[in-house]
């Protein structure tokens, strides 16, 4: 049996299209988030940085990594005058969008919404929560969660509540149930004034944080910081 040099038995090498598809599957969660934002239209660099709670330098690193993975796909991120734009033809951008799949809505929360989201869970939790839980749930760094906890701790102190943060024990809100309930109500109204809440109550608008509050009242949001909406 003759063997030709340079050829190996087995599956044929991946073609150009297959190679591009595999590259797109390598996007990190943060990179997918950036692309999902830019698929809706151009955005200032500061806006993306603020939404992700990372520095502009980190965003630039992510863009460089994304553009390497997008090579040969017909799409790329352009940075001009501190504005990010996703360039590409209609077909290329549609292919990119399909490759990203759907992102958990909790990953799309702003920094303010994340703080509210975590605070609500802590107020309703029956058991201590781990910092890692929030880090994974919201797809943010541990340091970011720690910064959120500092803000939450200060806010809770105004409500006559204490945030206990012990490394092995976990994080929990300490205080009377009355104060916890009042704090939760205050949290909702701080987030949306009464006149802005009505469209959400009647289903005219959607908001992931308010959807969590609604689920919390019915007891379907989570249990012991494990279940997620």
XYZ file of N, CA and C in Angstrom:
687
model
N 0.852 -1.185 0.000
C 0.000 0.000 0.000
C 0.890 1.239 0.000
N 0.610 2.160 -0.895
C 1.432 3.351 -1.002
C 0.975 4.415 0.000
N 1.941 5.136 0.568
C 1.646 6.263 1.458
C 2.303 7.489 0.883
N 1.579 8.567 0.839
C 2.116 9.815 0.329
C 2.565 10.685 1.491
N 3.755 11.220 1.348
C 4.302 12.066 2.402
C 3.436 13.322 2.578
N 3.237 13.728 3.829
C 2.488 14.950 4.096
C 1.006 14.711 4.296
N 0.523 13.467 4.013
C -0.899 13.179 4.205
C -1.063 12.247 5.392
N -2.076 12.469 6.152
C -2.367 11.608 7.295
C -3.777 11.083 7.182
N -3.970 9.898 7.725
C -5.313 9.329 7.712
C -6.160 10.019 8.764
N -7.473 9.891 8.639
C -8.373 10.507 9.607
C -9.208 11.586 8.957
N -9.812 12.445 9.799
C -10.708 13.480 9.302
C -9.934 14.517 8.513
N -10.523 15.057 7.437
C -9.863 16.086 6.650
C -9.705 17.364 7.457
N -8.701 18.192 7.119
C -8.499 19.430 7.869
C -9.698 20.363 7.740
N -9.913 21.160 8.750
C -11.047 22.076 8.733
C -10.863 23.131 7.661
N -11.934 23.437 6.967
C -11.896 24.455 5.937
C -11.919 25.837 6.551
N -11.765 26.884 5.713
C -11.737 28.254 6.219
C -12.964 28.617 7.039
N -14.169 28.234 6.556
C -15.396 28.596 7.266
C -15.469 27.925 8.625
N -15.038 26.633 8.658
C -15.088 25.907 9.933
C -14.111 26.522 10.932
N -12.947 26.958 10.402
C -11.948 27.575 11.270
C -12.457 28.854 11.883
N -13.151 29.678 11.087
C -13.718 30.934 11.591
C -14.743 30.655 12.679
N -15.597 29.626 12.441
C -16.648 29.300 13.404
C -16.045 28.880 14.734
N -14.965 28.074 14.666
C -14.320 27.623 15.904
C -13.720 28.799 16.657
N -13.166 29.769 15.919
C -12.611 30.951 16.567
C -13.692 31.708 17.335
N -14.865 31.852 16.706
C -15.958 32.582 17.334
C -16.448 31.887 18.602
N -16.280 30.580 18.657
C -16.716 29.833 19.833
C -15.773 30.038 21.018
N -14.623 30.690 20.765
C -13.626 30.892 21.807
C -13.783 32.205 22.559
N -14.784 33.002 22.198
C -15.002 34.271 22.891
C -15.266 34.032 24.375
N -14.674 34.876 25.218
C -14.981 34.815 26.650
C -16.333 35.487 26.896
N -16.859 35.318 28.100
C -18.151 35.926 28.437
C -18.079 37.446 28.309
N -16.959 38.035 28.750
C -16.817 39.493 28.658
C -16.779 39.953 27.205
N -16.074 39.198 26.372
C -15.995 39.551 24.951
C -17.361 39.434 24.274
N -18.111 38.408 24.655
C -19.469 38.258 24.116
C -20.343 39.433 24.531
N -20.150 39.881 25.753
C -20.928 41.010 26.253
C -20.628 42.267 25.437
N -19.359 42.517 25.182
C -18.959 43.685 24.393
C -19.552 43.605 22.989
N -19.452 42.439 22.377
C -19.993 42.269 21.024
C -21.506 42.431 21.006
N -22.175 41.911 22.030
C -23.638 42.022 22.073
C -24.069 43.485 22.177
N -23.285 44.296 22.874
C -23.576 45.728 22.975
C -23.370 46.416 21.631
N -22.250 46.094 20.981
C -21.903 46.771 19.725
C -22.753 46.316 18.550
N -23.348 45.147 18.658
C -24.258 44.694 17.602
C -25.495 45.592 17.533
N -25.777 46.298 18.624
C -26.923 47.208 18.651
C -26.572 48.580 18.090
N -25.255 48.859 17.982
C -24.827 50.148 17.454
C -23.557 50.626 18.136
N -22.914 51.681 17.582
C -21.680 52.226 18.169
C -21.901 52.727 19.587
N -20.830 52.666 20.399
C -20.915 53.126 21.785
C -19.609 53.806 22.187
N -19.684 54.834 23.019
C -18.461 55.446 23.547
C -17.703 54.434 24.406
N -16.400 54.511 24.363
C -15.563 53.604 25.154
C -15.906 53.695 26.635
N -16.155 54.898 27.128
C -16.451 55.087 28.547
C -17.726 54.350 28.962
N -18.716 54.315 28.067
C -19.975 53.628 28.384
C -19.747 52.127 28.568
N -18.970 51.534 27.664
C -18.677 50.100 27.745
C -17.865 49.810 29.002
N -16.876 50.668 29.271
C -16.043 50.509 30.467
C -16.882 50.578 31.730
N -17.835 51.510 31.760
C -18.694 51.683 32.937
C -19.622 50.480 33.123
N -20.168 49.982 32.041
C -21.083 48.839 32.137
C -20.377 47.580 32.623
N -19.106 47.434 32.242
C -18.358 46.245 32.637
C -17.593 46.432 33.945
N -17.548 47.673 34.421
C -16.788 47.971 35.643
C -15.315 47.622 35.504
N -14.738 47.919 34.344
C -13.311 47.688 34.116
C -12.719 48.951 33.488
N -11.399 49.031 33.473
C -10.727 50.213 32.934
C -10.766 50.237 31.408
N -10.512 51.420 30.853
C -10.444 51.552 29.402
C -9.334 50.702 28.819
N -8.242 50.576 29.570
C -7.113 49.752 29.104
C -7.549 48.297 28.952
N -8.364 47.816 29.893
C -8.862 46.442 29.807
C -9.755 46.268 28.580
N -10.591 47.270 28.300
C -11.454 47.214 27.115
C -10.616 47.126 25.851
N -9.538 47.911 25.783
C -8.666 47.871 24.600
C -8.045 46.489 24.420
N -7.654 45.862 25.540
C -7.083 44.505 25.456
C -8.114 43.518 24.935
N -9.342 43.662 25.423
C -10.416 42.766 24.990
C -10.708 42.955 23.496
N -10.705 44.193 23.043
C -10.967 44.482 21.626
C -9.893 43.855 20.739
N -8.641 43.976 21.171
C -7.545 43.379 20.404
C -7.718 41.869 20.310
N -8.114 41.248 21.431
C -8.325 39.796 21.448
C -9.501 39.405 20.551
N -10.582 40.187 20.605
C -11.755 39.907 19.769
C -11.400 40.011 18.296
N -10.674 41.051 17.940
C -10.308 41.243 16.529
C -9.408 40.124 16.005
N -8.584 39.567 16.893
C -7.756 38.421 16.465
C -8.645 37.218 16.147
N -9.659 36.996 16.996
C -10.569 35.868 16.772
C -11.478 36.097 15.561
N -11.708 37.370 15.224
C -12.581 37.702 14.099
C -11.855 37.742 12.751
N -10.547 37.549 12.770
C -9.777 37.610 11.519
C -10.344 36.657 10.476
N -10.587 37.188 9.284
C -11.112 36.368 8.193
C -12.620 36.200 8.209
N -13.284 36.788 9.214
C -14.743 36.625 9.320
C -15.506 37.736 8.601
N -14.793 38.802 8.256
C -15.461 39.931 7.608
C -16.025 40.928 8.598
N -15.734 40.739 9.884
C -16.211 41.663 10.925
C -15.046 42.030 11.834
N -15.098 43.216 12.393
C -14.069 43.649 13.342
C -14.567 44.867 14.113
N -13.939 45.112 15.266
C -14.281 46.278 16.079
C -13.321 47.409 15.748
N -13.877 48.562 15.445
C -13.078 49.744 15.139
C -13.159 50.721 16.305
N -12.017 51.344 16.637
C -11.979 52.358 17.687
C -11.539 53.670 17.064
N -12.412 54.673 17.117
C -12.099 55.980 16.540
C -12.721 57.069 17.409
N -11.878 58.007 17.833
C -12.341 59.101 18.702
C -13.061 58.573 19.942
N -12.459 57.556 20.549
C -12.993 56.966 21.794
C -14.393 56.391 21.615
N -14.726 55.996 20.385
C -16.015 55.349 20.124
C -15.770 53.987 19.496
N -16.511 52.987 19.964
C -16.371 51.624 19.460
C -17.470 51.334 18.449
N -17.066 50.776 17.295
C -18.018 50.433 16.250
C -17.720 49.038 15.731
N -18.732 48.228 15.583
C -18.575 46.894 15.015
C -18.813 46.990 13.511
N -17.764 46.731 12.751
C -17.835 46.845 11.301
C -18.045 45.478 10.659
N -18.773 45.462 9.553
C -18.993 44.214 8.826
C -20.257 44.287 8.003
N -20.372 43.386 7.036
C -21.570 43.335 6.217
C -22.739 42.738 6.985
N -23.914 42.869 6.418
C -25.127 42.374 7.084
C -25.049 40.880 7.360
N -24.571 40.123 6.379
C -24.484 38.670 6.541
C -23.447 38.303 7.609
N -22.295 38.999 7.575
C -21.236 38.695 8.534
C -21.674 39.000 9.977
N -22.370 40.111 10.144
C -22.816 40.479 11.490
C -23.912 39.547 11.986
N -24.747 39.067 11.066
C -25.791 38.118 11.455
C -25.158 36.802 11.898
N -24.141 36.358 11.160
C -23.424 35.133 11.539
C -22.787 35.286 12.907
N -22.199 36.459 13.150
C -21.562 36.728 14.436
C -22.594 36.700 15.556
N -23.723 37.343 15.329
C -24.788 37.386 16.338
C -25.276 35.988 16.683
N -25.439 35.151 15.661
C -25.907 33.778 15.885
C -24.873 32.961 16.649
N -23.591 33.239 16.401
C -22.532 32.479 17.082
C -22.446 32.824 18.561
N -22.884 34.026 18.931
C -22.812 34.441 20.332
C -23.853 33.742 21.193
N -24.989 33.394 20.579
C -26.067 32.795 21.351
C -26.689 33.839 22.260
N -27.426 33.405 23.244
C -28.074 34.338 24.166
C -27.271 34.442 25.454
N -27.120 35.667 25.941
C -26.421 35.905 27.196
C -27.429 35.990 28.332
N -27.088 35.455 29.508
C -27.991 35.607 30.661
C -28.282 37.084 30.909
N -29.531 37.437 31.124
C -29.905 38.838 31.300
C -29.188 39.474 32.487
N -28.859 38.696 33.491
C -28.194 39.276 34.652
C -26.794 39.773 34.296
N -26.184 39.252 33.196
C -24.881 39.735 32.763
C -24.979 41.124 32.143
N -26.170 41.516 31.729
C -26.351 42.781 31.038
C -26.733 43.912 31.986
N -26.752 43.645 33.283
C -27.105 44.670 34.256
C -26.010 45.737 34.345
N -26.409 46.967 34.624
C -25.437 48.027 34.872
C -24.870 47.845 36.274
N -23.837 48.621 36.597
C -23.217 48.518 37.917
C -24.237 48.821 39.014
N -25.053 49.857 38.812
C -26.071 50.223 39.801
C -27.072 49.090 39.979
N -27.487 48.471 38.877
C -28.454 47.375 38.959
C -27.863 46.164 39.660
N -26.577 45.923 39.448
C -25.929 44.786 40.112
C -25.936 44.965 41.623
N -25.624 46.182 42.067
C -25.624 46.461 43.508
C -27.017 46.227 44.090
N -28.042 46.699 43.402
C -29.419 46.496 43.852
C -29.773 45.014 43.857
N -29.348 44.331 42.824
C -29.640 42.908 42.662
C -29.035 42.098 43.813
N -27.768 42.393 44.128
C -27.080 41.694 45.219
C -27.728 42.039 46.569
N -28.027 43.331 46.768
C -28.630 43.766 48.034
C -29.955 43.060 48.284
N -30.774 42.973 47.238
C -32.074 42.313 47.380
C -31.898 40.849 47.764
N -30.943 40.182 47.146
C -30.726 38.766 47.451
C -30.241 38.584 48.892
N -29.356 39.478 49.331
C -28.853 39.384 50.701
C -29.966 39.619 51.724
N -30.855 40.549 51.413
C -31.960 40.842 52.332
C -32.944 39.681 52.431
N -33.059 38.908 51.360
C -34.038 37.824 51.321
C -33.434 36.444 51.622
N -32.115 36.377 51.631
C -31.453 35.083 51.808
C -31.705 34.495 53.191
N -31.939 33.187 53.237
C -32.148 32.501 54.509
C -30.838 31.991 55.087
N -29.819 31.906 54.229
C -28.513 31.422 54.658
C -27.438 32.387 54.168
N -26.235 32.331 54.752
C -25.145 33.190 54.279
C -24.810 32.904 52.810
N -24.446 33.939 52.086
C -24.072 33.806 50.676
C -22.559 33.938 50.525
N -22.009 33.268 49.562
C -20.586 33.362 49.275
C -20.349 34.456 48.231
N -19.248 35.159 48.387
C -18.900 36.206 47.431
C -18.732 35.629 46.029
N -18.194 34.413 45.960
C -17.979 33.752 44.664
C -19.289 33.534 43.936
N -20.359 33.287 44.694
C -21.670 33.081 44.078
C -22.068 34.286 43.225
N -21.900 35.488 43.785
C -22.266 36.696 43.054
C -21.313 36.944 41.892
N -20.047 36.607 42.097
C -19.061 36.783 41.032
C -19.418 35.955 39.802
N -19.792 34.694 40.040
C -20.169 33.800 38.939
C -21.531 34.194 38.370
N -22.467 34.505 39.248
C -23.832 34.834 38.832
C -23.874 36.044 37.907
N -23.078 37.073 38.243
C -23.102 38.317 37.484
C -21.930 38.461 36.519
N -21.035 37.457 36.518
C -19.898 37.451 35.602
C -18.998 38.675 35.815
N -18.641 38.928 37.073
C -17.743 40.025 37.408
C -16.619 39.491 38.298
N -15.544 40.262 38.408
C -14.392 39.846 39.200
C -14.707 39.892 40.696
N -13.962 39.098 41.478
C -14.161 39.077 42.932
C -13.941 40.462 43.537
N -12.956 41.193 42.987
C -12.674 42.536 43.484
C -13.850 43.474 43.271
N -14.558 43.287 42.159
C -15.737 44.110 41.872
C -16.836 43.826 42.881
N -17.038 42.541 43.192
C -18.057 42.164 44.184
C -17.711 42.766 45.543
N -16.427 42.750 45.887
C -15.991 43.314 47.169
C -16.300 44.814 47.231
N -16.088 45.513 46.116
C -16.391 46.952 46.068
C -17.892 47.183 46.211
N -18.687 46.297 45.594
C -20.141 46.391 45.742
C -20.548 46.205 47.195
N -19.903 45.254 47.866
C -20.238 44.967 49.263
C -19.960 46.172 50.161
N -18.905 46.921 49.852
C -18.600 48.127 50.637
C -19.759 49.124 50.533
N -20.276 49.285 49.309
C -21.404 50.206 49.106
C -22.659 49.702 49.826
N -22.898 48.401 49.710
C -24.083 47.803 50.340
C -24.004 47.926 51.858
N -22.816 47.712 52.397
C -22.621 47.799 53.850
C -22.975 49.192 54.367
N -22.529 50.223 53.638
C -22.825 51.604 54.047
C -24.319 51.885 53.963
N -24.954 51.399 52.906
C -26.385 51.636 52.714
C -27.204 50.934 53.792
N -26.834 49.712 54.130
C -27.561 48.948 55.140
C -27.434 49.582 56.522
N -26.285 50.182 56.794
C -26.075 50.823 58.099
C -27.092 51.937 58.317
N -27.485 52.611 57.233
C -28.496 53.671 57.316
C -29.877 53.105 57.631
N -30.044 51.800 57.369
C -31.336 51.135 57.612
C -31.313 50.329 58.916
N -30.332 50.617 59.773
C -30.182 49.911 61.058
C -29.945 48.417 60.867
N -29.194 48.080 59.822
C -28.833 46.697 59.527
C -27.314 46.585 59.402
N -26.809 45.395 59.665
C -25.366 45.157 59.597
C -25.066 44.090 58.552
N -24.025 44.320 57.770
C -23.593 43.318 56.798
C -22.404 42.564 57.379
N -22.633 41.311 57.709
C -21.576 40.468 58.266
C -20.809 39.809 57.122
N -19.500 39.990 57.101
C -18.668 39.439 56.024
C -17.521 38.625 56.628
N -17.719 37.314 56.698
C -16.705 36.428 57.246
C -16.240 35.457 56.159
N -14.947 35.307 56.051
C -14.360 34.558 54.939
C -14.928 33.155 54.787
N -14.941 32.379 55.826
C -15.409 30.988 55.719
C -16.914 30.851 55.936
N -17.452 31.788 56.678
C -18.885 31.719 57.006
C -19.753 32.231 55.860
N -19.323 33.299 55.223
C -20.086 33.888 54.133
C -20.571 35.288 54.467
N -21.503 35.772 53.688
C -22.026 37.133 53.835
C -23.511 37.069 54.150
N -23.932 37.832 55.141
C -25.353 37.858 55.457
C -25.725 39.181 56.118
N -26.990 39.531 55.996
C -27.503 40.754 56.611
C -28.037 40.407 57.999
N -27.589 41.141 59.001
C -28.030 40.909 60.373
C -28.884 42.065 60.846
N -29.996 41.736 61.489
C -30.921 42.746 61.983
C -32.322 42.165 62.044
N -33.271 42.966 62.472
C -34.641 42.485 62.615
C -35.292 42.287 61.249
N -36.268 41.386 61.203
C -37.000 41.134 59.963
C -37.756 42.393 59.530
N -38.203 43.155 60.510
C -38.928 44.402 60.205
C -38.029 45.367 59.427
N -36.810 45.530 59.924
C -35.872 46.432 59.253
C -35.468 45.907 57.873
N -35.378 44.585 57.744
C -35.034 43.995 56.453
C -36.135 44.253 55.416
N -37.381 44.091 55.848
C -38.514 44.317 54.941
C -38.604 45.793 54.532
N -38.396 46.667 55.507
C -38.421 48.096 55.202
C -37.294 48.472 54.244
N -36.145 47.843 54.438
C -35.003 48.114 53.567
C -35.291 47.644 52.144
N -35.955 46.500 52.016
C -36.278 45.968 50.694
C -37.253 46.892 49.955
N -38.246 47.375 50.674
C -39.216 48.309 50.086
C -38.508 49.594 49.657
N -37.642 50.082 50.534
C -36.884 51.298 50.240
C -35.997 51.093 49.011
N -35.443 49.890 48.905
C -34.570 49.562 47.775
C -35.333 49.654 46.453
N -36.548 49.142 46.441
C -37.366 49.163 45.224
C -37.697 50.600 44.819
N -38.099 51.419 45.799
C -38.494 52.799 45.489
C -37.294 53.684 45.177
N -36.127 53.324 45.737
C -34.913 54.058 45.382
C -34.543 53.795 43.926
N -34.839 52.584 43.487
C -34.491 52.187 42.120
C -35.427 52.826 41.097
N -36.717 52.793 41.377
C -37.709 53.372 40.463
C -38.748 54.152 41.264
N -38.946 55.439 40.957
C -40.034 56.182 41.609
C -41.366 55.517 41.303
N -42.359 55.809 42.139
C -43.675 55.176 41.999
C -44.243 55.351 40.600
N -44.138 56.570 40.045
C -44.723 56.816 38.722
C -44.031 56.010 37.623
N -42.755 55.658 37.852
C -42.028 54.853 36.860
C -42.256 53.366 37.067
N -42.691 52.994 38.268
C -42.930 51.580 38.566
C -44.193 51.051 37.892
N -45.182 51.917 37.719
C -46.481 51.470 37.205
C -46.400 50.743 35.862
N -45.640 51.249 34.855
C -45.567 50.518 33.585
C -45.033 49.099 33.743
N -44.149 48.891 34.735
C -43.598 47.554 34.964
C -44.619 46.664 35.671
N -45.367 47.269 36.582
C -46.398 46.514 37.306
C -47.445 45.977 36.330
N -47.822 46.811 35.355
C -48.871 46.423 34.406
C -48.316 45.723 33.162
N -47.018 45.416 33.181
C -46.440 44.621 32.102
C -46.129 45.374 30.833
N -46.197 46.712 30.877
C -45.920 47.499 29.669
C -44.425 47.571 29.375
N -43.594 47.384 30.408
C -42.148 47.408 30.238
C -41.531 46.229 30.968
N -40.274 45.908 30.592
C -39.554 44.810 31.230
C -38.278 45.346 31.857
N -37.919 44.812 33.003
C -36.691 45.202 33.677
C -36.232 44.002 34.504
N -34.987 43.532 34.277
C -34.528 42.320 34.977
C -34.490 42.452 36.491
N -34.154 43.640 36.995
C -34.093 43.826 38.445
C -35.490 43.786 39.054
N -36.432 44.508 38.418
C -37.807 44.494 38.920
C -38.427 43.112 38.766
N -38.012 42.386 37.729
C -38.523 41.020 37.560
C -38.053 40.150 38.718
N -36.827 40.421 39.190
C -36.317 39.680 40.343
C -37.115 40.023 41.597
N -37.409 41.325 41.786
C -38.196 41.740 42.948
C -39.553 41.049 42.944
N -40.158 40.980 41.765
C -41.465 40.347 41.640
C -41.379 38.870 41.978
N -40.332 38.211 41.470
C -40.143 36.788 41.752
C -39.867 36.561 43.234
N -39.175 37.519 43.847
C -38.849 37.401 45.271
C -40.114 37.365 46.121
N -41.056 38.239 45.754
C -42.310 38.322 46.528
C -43.104 37.029 46.443
N -42.940 36.303 45.314
C -43.683 35.050 45.158
C -42.850 33.851 45.596
N -41.599 34.120 46.022
C -40.744 33.048 46.520
C -40.122 32.193 45.442
N -40.079 32.680 44.199
C -39.524 31.869 43.109
C -38.170 32.346 42.647
N -37.636 33.393 43.267
C -36.387 33.975 42.775
C -35.181 33.082 43.055
N -35.020 32.649 44.288
C -33.883 31.813 44.632
C -34.111 31.246 46.024
N -33.288 30.332 46.389
C -33.359 29.779 47.746
C -31.934 29.586 48.234
N -31.593 30.257 49.334
C -30.273 30.104 49.913
C -29.161 30.479 48.955
N -29.370 31.464 48.112
C -28.370 31.944 47.161
C -27.918 30.847 46.214
N -28.833 29.977 45.811
C -28.469 28.930 44.862
C -29.302 29.015 43.595
N -30.606 29.174 43.753
C -31.455 29.252 42.566
C -31.388 30.642 41.965
N -31.519 30.716 40.643
C -31.442 31.995 39.958
C -32.671 32.185 39.104
N -33.011 33.465 38.872
C -34.188 33.717 38.045
C -33.833 33.589 36.585
